[in-house]
CSV table of N, CA and C in Angstrom, one decimal:
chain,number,residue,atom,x,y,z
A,6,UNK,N,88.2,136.5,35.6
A,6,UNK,CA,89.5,136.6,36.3
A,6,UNK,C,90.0,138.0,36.2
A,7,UNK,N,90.4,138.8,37.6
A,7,UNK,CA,91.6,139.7,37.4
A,7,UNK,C,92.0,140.2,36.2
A,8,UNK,N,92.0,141.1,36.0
A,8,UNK,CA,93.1,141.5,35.3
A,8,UNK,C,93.3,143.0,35.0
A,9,UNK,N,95.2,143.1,35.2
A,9,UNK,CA,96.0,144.5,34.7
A,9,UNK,C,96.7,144.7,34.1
A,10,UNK,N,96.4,145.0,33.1
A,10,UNK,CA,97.3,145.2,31.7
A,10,UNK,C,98.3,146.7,32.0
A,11,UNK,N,99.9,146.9,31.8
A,11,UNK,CA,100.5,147.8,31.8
A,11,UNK,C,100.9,148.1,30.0
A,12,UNK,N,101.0,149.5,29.9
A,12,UNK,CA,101.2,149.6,28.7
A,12,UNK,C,101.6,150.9,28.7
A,13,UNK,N,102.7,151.6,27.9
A,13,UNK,CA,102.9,153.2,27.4
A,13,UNK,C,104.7,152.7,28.5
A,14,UNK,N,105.4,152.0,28.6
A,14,UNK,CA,106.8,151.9,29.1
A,14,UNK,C,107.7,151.9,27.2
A,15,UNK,N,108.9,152.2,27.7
A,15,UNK,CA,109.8,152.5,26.6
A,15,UNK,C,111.3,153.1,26.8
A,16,UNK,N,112.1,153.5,26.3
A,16,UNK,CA,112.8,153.7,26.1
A,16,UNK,C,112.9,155.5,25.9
A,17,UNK,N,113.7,156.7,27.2
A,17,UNK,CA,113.5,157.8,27.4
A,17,UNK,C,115.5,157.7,27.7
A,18,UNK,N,115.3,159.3,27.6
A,18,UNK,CA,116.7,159.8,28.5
A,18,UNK,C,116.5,160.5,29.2
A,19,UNK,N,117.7,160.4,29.9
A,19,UNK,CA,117.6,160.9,31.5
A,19,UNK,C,117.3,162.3,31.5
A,20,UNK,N,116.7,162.4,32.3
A,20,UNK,CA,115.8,163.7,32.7
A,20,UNK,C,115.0,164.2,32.0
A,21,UNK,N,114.4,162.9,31.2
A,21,UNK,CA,113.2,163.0,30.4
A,21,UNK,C,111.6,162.6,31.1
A,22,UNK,N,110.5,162.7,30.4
A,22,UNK,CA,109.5,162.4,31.2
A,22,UNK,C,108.1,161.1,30.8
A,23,UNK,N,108.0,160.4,31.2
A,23,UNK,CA,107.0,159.4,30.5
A,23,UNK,C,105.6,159.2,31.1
A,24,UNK,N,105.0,158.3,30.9
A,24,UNK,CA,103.6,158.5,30.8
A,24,UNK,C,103.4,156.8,31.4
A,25,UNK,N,103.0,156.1,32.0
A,25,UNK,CA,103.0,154.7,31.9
A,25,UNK,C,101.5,154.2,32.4
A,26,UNK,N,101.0,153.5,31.9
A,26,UNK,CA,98.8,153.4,32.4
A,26,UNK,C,99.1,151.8,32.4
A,27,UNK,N,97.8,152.1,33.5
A,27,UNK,CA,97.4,150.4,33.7
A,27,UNK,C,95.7,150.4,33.5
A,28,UNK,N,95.4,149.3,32.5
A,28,UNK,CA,94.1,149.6,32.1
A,28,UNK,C,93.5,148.1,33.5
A,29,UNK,N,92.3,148.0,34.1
A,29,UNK,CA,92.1,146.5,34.7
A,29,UNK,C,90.3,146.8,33.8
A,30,UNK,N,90.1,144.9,34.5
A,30,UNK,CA,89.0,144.7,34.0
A,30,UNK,C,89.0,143.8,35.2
A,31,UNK,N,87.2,143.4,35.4
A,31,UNK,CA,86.7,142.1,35.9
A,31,UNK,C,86.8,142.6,37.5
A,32,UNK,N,87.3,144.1,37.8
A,32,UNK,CA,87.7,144.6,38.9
A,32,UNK,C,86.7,146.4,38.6
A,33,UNK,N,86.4,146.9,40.1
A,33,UNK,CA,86.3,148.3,39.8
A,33,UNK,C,87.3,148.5,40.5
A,34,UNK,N,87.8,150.3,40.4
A,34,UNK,CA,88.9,151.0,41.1
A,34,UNK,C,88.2,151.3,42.6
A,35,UNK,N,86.7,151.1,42.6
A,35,UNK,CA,86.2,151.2,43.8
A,35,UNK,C,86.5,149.9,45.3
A,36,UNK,N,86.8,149.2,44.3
A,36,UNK,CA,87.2,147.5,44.8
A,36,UNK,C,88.5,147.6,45.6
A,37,UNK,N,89.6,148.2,45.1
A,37,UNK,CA,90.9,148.5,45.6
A,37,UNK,C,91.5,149.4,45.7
A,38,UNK,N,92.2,149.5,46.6
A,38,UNK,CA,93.3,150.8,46.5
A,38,UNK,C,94.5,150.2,45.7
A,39,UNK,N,95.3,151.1,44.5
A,39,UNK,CA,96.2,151.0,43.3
A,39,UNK,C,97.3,151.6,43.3
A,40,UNK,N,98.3,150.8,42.9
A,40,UNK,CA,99.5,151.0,43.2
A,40,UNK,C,100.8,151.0,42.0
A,41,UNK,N,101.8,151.4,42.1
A,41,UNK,CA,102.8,151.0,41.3
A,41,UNK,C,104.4,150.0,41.6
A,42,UNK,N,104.7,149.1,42.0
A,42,UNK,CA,105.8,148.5,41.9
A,42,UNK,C,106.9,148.2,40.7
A,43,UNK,N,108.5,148.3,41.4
A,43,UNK,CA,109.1,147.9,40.2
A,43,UNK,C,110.3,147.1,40.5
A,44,UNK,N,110.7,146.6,39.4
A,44,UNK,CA,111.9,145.7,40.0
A,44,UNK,C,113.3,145.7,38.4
A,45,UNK,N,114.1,145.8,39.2
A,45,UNK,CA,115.0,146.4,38.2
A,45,UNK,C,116.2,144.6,38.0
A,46,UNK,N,116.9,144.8,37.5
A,46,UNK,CA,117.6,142.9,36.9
A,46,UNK,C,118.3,143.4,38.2
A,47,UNK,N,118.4,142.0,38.7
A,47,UNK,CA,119.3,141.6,40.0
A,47,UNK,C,119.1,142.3,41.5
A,48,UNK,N,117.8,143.1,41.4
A,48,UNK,CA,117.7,144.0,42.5
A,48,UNK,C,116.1,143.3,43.2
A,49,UNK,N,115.6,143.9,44.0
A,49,UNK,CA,114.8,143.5,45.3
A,49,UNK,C,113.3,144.2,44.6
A,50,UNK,N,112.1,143.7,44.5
A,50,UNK,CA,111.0,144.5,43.9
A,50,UNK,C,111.3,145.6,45.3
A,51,UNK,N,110.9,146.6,44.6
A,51,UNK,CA,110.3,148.2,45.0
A,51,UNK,C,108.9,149.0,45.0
A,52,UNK,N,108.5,148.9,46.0
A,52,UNK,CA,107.0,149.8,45.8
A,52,UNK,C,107.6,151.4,45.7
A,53,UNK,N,106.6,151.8,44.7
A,53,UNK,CA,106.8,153.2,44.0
A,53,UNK,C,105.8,154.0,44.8
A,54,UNK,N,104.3,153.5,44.7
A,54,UNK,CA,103.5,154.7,44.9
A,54,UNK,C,102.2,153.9,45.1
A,55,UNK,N,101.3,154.4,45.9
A,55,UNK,CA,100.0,153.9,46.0
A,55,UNK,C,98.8,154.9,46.0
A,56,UNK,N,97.9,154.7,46.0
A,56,UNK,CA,96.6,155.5,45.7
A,56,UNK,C,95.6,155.0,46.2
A,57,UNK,N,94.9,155.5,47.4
A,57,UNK,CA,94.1,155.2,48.5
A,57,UNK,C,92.1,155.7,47.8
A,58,UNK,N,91.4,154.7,47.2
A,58,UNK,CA,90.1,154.4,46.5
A,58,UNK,C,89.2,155.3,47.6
A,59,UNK,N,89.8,155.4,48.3
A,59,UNK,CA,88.5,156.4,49.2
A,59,UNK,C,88.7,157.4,49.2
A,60,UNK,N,90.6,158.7,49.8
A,60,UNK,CA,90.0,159.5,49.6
A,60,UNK,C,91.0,160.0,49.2
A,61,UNK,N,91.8,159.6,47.4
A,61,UNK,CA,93.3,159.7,46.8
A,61,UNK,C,94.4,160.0,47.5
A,62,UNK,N,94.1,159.9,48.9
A,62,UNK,CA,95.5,159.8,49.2
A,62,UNK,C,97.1,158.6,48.6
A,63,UNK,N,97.9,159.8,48.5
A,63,UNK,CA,98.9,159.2,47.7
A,63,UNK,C,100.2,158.9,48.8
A,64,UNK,N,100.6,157.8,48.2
A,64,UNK,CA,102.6,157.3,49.0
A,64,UNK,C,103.2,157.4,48.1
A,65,UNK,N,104.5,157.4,48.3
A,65,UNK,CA,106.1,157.6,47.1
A,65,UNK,C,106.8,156.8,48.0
A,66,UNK,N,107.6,156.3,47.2
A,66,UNK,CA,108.7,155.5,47.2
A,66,UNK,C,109.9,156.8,47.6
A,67,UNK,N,110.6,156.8,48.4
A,67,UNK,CA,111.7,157.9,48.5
A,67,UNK,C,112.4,158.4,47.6
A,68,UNK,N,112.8,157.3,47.1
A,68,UNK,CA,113.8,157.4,45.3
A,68,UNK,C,113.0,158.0,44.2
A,69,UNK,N,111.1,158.4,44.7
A,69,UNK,CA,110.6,158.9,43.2
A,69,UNK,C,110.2,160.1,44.2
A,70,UNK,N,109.7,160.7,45.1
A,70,UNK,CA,109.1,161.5,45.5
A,70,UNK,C,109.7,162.6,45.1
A,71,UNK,N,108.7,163.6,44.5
A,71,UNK,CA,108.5,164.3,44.0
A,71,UNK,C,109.2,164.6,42.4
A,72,UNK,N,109.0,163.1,42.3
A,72,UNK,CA,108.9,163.1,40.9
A,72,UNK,C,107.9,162.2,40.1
A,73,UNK,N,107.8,161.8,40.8
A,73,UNK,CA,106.5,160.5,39.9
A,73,UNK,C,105.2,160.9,40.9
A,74,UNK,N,104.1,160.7,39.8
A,74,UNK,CA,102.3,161.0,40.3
A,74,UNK,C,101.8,160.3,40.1
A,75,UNK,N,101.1,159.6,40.8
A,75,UNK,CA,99.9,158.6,40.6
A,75,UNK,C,98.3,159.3,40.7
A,76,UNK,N,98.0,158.9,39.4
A,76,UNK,CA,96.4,159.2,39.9
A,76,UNK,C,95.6,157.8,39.0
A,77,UNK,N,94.4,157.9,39.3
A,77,UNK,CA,93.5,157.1,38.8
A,77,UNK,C,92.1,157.5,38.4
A,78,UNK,N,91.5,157.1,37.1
A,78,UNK,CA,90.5,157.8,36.8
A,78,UNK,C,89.3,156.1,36.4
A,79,UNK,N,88.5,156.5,37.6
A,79,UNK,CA,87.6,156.0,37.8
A,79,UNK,C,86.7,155.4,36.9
A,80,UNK,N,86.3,156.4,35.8
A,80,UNK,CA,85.0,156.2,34.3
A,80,UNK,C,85.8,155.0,33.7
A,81,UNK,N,87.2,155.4,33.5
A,81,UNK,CA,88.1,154.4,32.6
A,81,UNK,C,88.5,153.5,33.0
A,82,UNK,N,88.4,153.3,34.4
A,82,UNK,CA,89.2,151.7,34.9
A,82,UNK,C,90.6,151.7,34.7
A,83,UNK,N,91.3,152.8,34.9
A,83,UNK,CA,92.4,153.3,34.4
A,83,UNK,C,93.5,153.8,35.4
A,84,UNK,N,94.9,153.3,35.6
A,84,UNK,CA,95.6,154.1,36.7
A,84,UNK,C,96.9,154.1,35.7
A,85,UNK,N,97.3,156.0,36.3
A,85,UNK,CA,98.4,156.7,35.4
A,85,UNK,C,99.3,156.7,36.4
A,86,UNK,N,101.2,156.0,36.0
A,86,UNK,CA,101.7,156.9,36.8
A,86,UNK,C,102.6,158.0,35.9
A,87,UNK,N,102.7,159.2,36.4
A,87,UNK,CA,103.5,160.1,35.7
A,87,UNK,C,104.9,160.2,35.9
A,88,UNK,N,106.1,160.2,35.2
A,88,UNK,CA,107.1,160.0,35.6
A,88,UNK,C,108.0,161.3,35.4
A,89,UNK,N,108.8,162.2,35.7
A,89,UNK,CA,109.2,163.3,35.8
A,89,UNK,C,111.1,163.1,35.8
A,90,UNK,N,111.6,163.7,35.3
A,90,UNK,CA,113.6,163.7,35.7
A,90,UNK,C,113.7,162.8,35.5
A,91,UNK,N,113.6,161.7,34.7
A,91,UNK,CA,114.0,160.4,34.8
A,91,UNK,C,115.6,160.1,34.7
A,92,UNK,N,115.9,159.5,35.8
A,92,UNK,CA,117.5,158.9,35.7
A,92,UNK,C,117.8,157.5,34.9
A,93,UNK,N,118.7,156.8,35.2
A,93,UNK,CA,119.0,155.5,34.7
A,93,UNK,C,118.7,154.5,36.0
A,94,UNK,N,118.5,155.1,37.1
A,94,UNK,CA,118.5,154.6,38.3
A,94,UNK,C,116.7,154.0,38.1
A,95,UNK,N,115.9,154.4,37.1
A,95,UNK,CA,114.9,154.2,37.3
A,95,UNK,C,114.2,153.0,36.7
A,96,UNK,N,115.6,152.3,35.5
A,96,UNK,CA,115.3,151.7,34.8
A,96,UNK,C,114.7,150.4,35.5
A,97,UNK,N,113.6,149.7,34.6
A,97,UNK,CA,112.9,148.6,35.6
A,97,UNK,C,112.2,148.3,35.1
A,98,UNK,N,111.3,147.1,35.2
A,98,UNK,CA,110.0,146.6,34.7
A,98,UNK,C,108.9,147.0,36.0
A,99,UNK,N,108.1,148.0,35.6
A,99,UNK,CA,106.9,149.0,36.2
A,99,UNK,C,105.8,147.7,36.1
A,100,UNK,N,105.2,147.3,37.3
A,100,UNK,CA,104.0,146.6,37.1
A,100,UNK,C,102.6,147.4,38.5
A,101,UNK,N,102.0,147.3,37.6
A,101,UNK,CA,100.3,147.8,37.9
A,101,UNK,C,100.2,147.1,39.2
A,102,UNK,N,99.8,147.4,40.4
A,102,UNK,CA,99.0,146.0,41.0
A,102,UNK,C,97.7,146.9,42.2
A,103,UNK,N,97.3,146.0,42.4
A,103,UNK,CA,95.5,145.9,43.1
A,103,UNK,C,96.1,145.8,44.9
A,104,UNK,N,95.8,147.1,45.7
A,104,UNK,CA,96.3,146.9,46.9
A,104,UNK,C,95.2,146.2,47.9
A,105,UNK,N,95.0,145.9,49.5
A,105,UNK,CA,94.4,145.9,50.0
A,105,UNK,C,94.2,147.3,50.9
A,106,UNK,N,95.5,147.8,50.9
A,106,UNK,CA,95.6,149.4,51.8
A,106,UNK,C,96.2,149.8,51.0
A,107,UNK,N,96.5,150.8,50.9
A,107,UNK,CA,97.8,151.6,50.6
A,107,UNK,C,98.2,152.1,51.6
A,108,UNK,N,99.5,151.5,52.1
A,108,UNK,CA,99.9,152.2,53.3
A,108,UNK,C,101.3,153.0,52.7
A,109,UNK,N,102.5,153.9,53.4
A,109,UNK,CA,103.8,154.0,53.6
A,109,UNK,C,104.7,153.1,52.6
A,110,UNK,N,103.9,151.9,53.3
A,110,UNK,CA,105.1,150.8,53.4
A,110,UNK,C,105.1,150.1,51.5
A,111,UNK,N,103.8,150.5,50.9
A,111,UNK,CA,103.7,150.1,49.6
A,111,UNK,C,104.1,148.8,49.0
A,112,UNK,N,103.0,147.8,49.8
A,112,UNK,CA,103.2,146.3,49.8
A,112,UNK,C,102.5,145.3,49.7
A,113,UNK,N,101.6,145.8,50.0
A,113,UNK,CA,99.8,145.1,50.4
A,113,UNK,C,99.8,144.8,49.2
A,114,UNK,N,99.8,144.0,48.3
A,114,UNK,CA,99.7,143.5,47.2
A,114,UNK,C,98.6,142.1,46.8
A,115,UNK,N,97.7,142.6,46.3
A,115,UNK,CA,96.6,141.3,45.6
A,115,UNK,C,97.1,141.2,44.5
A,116,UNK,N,96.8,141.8,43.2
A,116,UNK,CA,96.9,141.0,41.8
A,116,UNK,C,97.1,142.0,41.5
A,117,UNK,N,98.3,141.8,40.4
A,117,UNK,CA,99.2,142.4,40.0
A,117,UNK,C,99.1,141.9,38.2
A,118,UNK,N,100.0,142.8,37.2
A,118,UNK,CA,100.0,142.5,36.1
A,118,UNK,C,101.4,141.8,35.6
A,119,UNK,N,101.4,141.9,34.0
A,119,UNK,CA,102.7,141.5,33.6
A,119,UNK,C,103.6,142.2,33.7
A,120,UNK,N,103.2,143.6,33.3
A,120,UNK,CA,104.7,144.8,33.6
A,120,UNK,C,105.0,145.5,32.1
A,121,UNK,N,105.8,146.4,32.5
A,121,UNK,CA,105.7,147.2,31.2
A,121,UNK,C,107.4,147.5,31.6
A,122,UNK,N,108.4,147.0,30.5
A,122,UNK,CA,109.5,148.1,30.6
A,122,UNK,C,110.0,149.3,30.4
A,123,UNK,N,110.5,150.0,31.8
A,123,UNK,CA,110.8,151.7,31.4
A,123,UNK,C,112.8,151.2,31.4
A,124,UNK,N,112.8,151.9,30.4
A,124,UNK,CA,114.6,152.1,30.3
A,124,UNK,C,114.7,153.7,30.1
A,125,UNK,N,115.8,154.0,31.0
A,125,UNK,CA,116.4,155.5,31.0
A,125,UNK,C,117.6,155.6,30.7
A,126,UNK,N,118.2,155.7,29.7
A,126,UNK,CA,119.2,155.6,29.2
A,126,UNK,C,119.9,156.6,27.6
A,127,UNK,N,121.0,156.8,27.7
A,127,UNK,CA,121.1,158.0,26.6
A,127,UNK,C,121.5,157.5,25.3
């Protein structure tokens, strides 16, 4: 079976910077294009960012661009997203998930993990 484990979410202040990884197994990174979604208490999930397995092309969410990085490192089965200026606006449960595209629209979603929480707060 699937699986994507998130891990490295916690507790930062604002205009601090974090680190958050998604380890998978039972999958390669060559299998999907990888993404990050998030969903904050009482709000609408949000695609953050995707990463295109063919040729890294990257998407942002408007509310992270040019501040959060996605990359993915292939040997490890591993996808990082980098977080930069963190507000309180960002706080949320960050989950890993397995795209079919990566398009714009940051949606295409197959299998997804349990989530890691990021809180920005002082």
């Amino acid at each position: 079976q699937v699986q994507l484990v998130e891990y490295g979410g916690g507790l930062v202040q604002p205009g601090g910077s974090l680190r958050i990884f998604c380890a998978v197994s039972r999958f390669t990174l060559d299998n999907y294009d990888m993404g990050w979604f998030r969903q904050a208490l009482g709000k609408e999930r949000e695609g953050v960012s995707c990463i295109s397995r063919s040729d890294r092309s990257t998407y942002y969410g408007e509310s992270v661009k040019g501040r959060f990085t996605i990359s993915t490192d292939h040997d490890q089965n591993t996808v990082t997203l980098r977080m930069n200026n963190l507000n309180p606006e960002d706080t949320a449960f960050y989950y890993c998930a397995a795209l079919q595209v990566c398009t714009p629209e940051i949606d295409d979603y197959v299998y997804w993990g349990q989530g890691t929480q990021v809180t920005v707060s002082s």
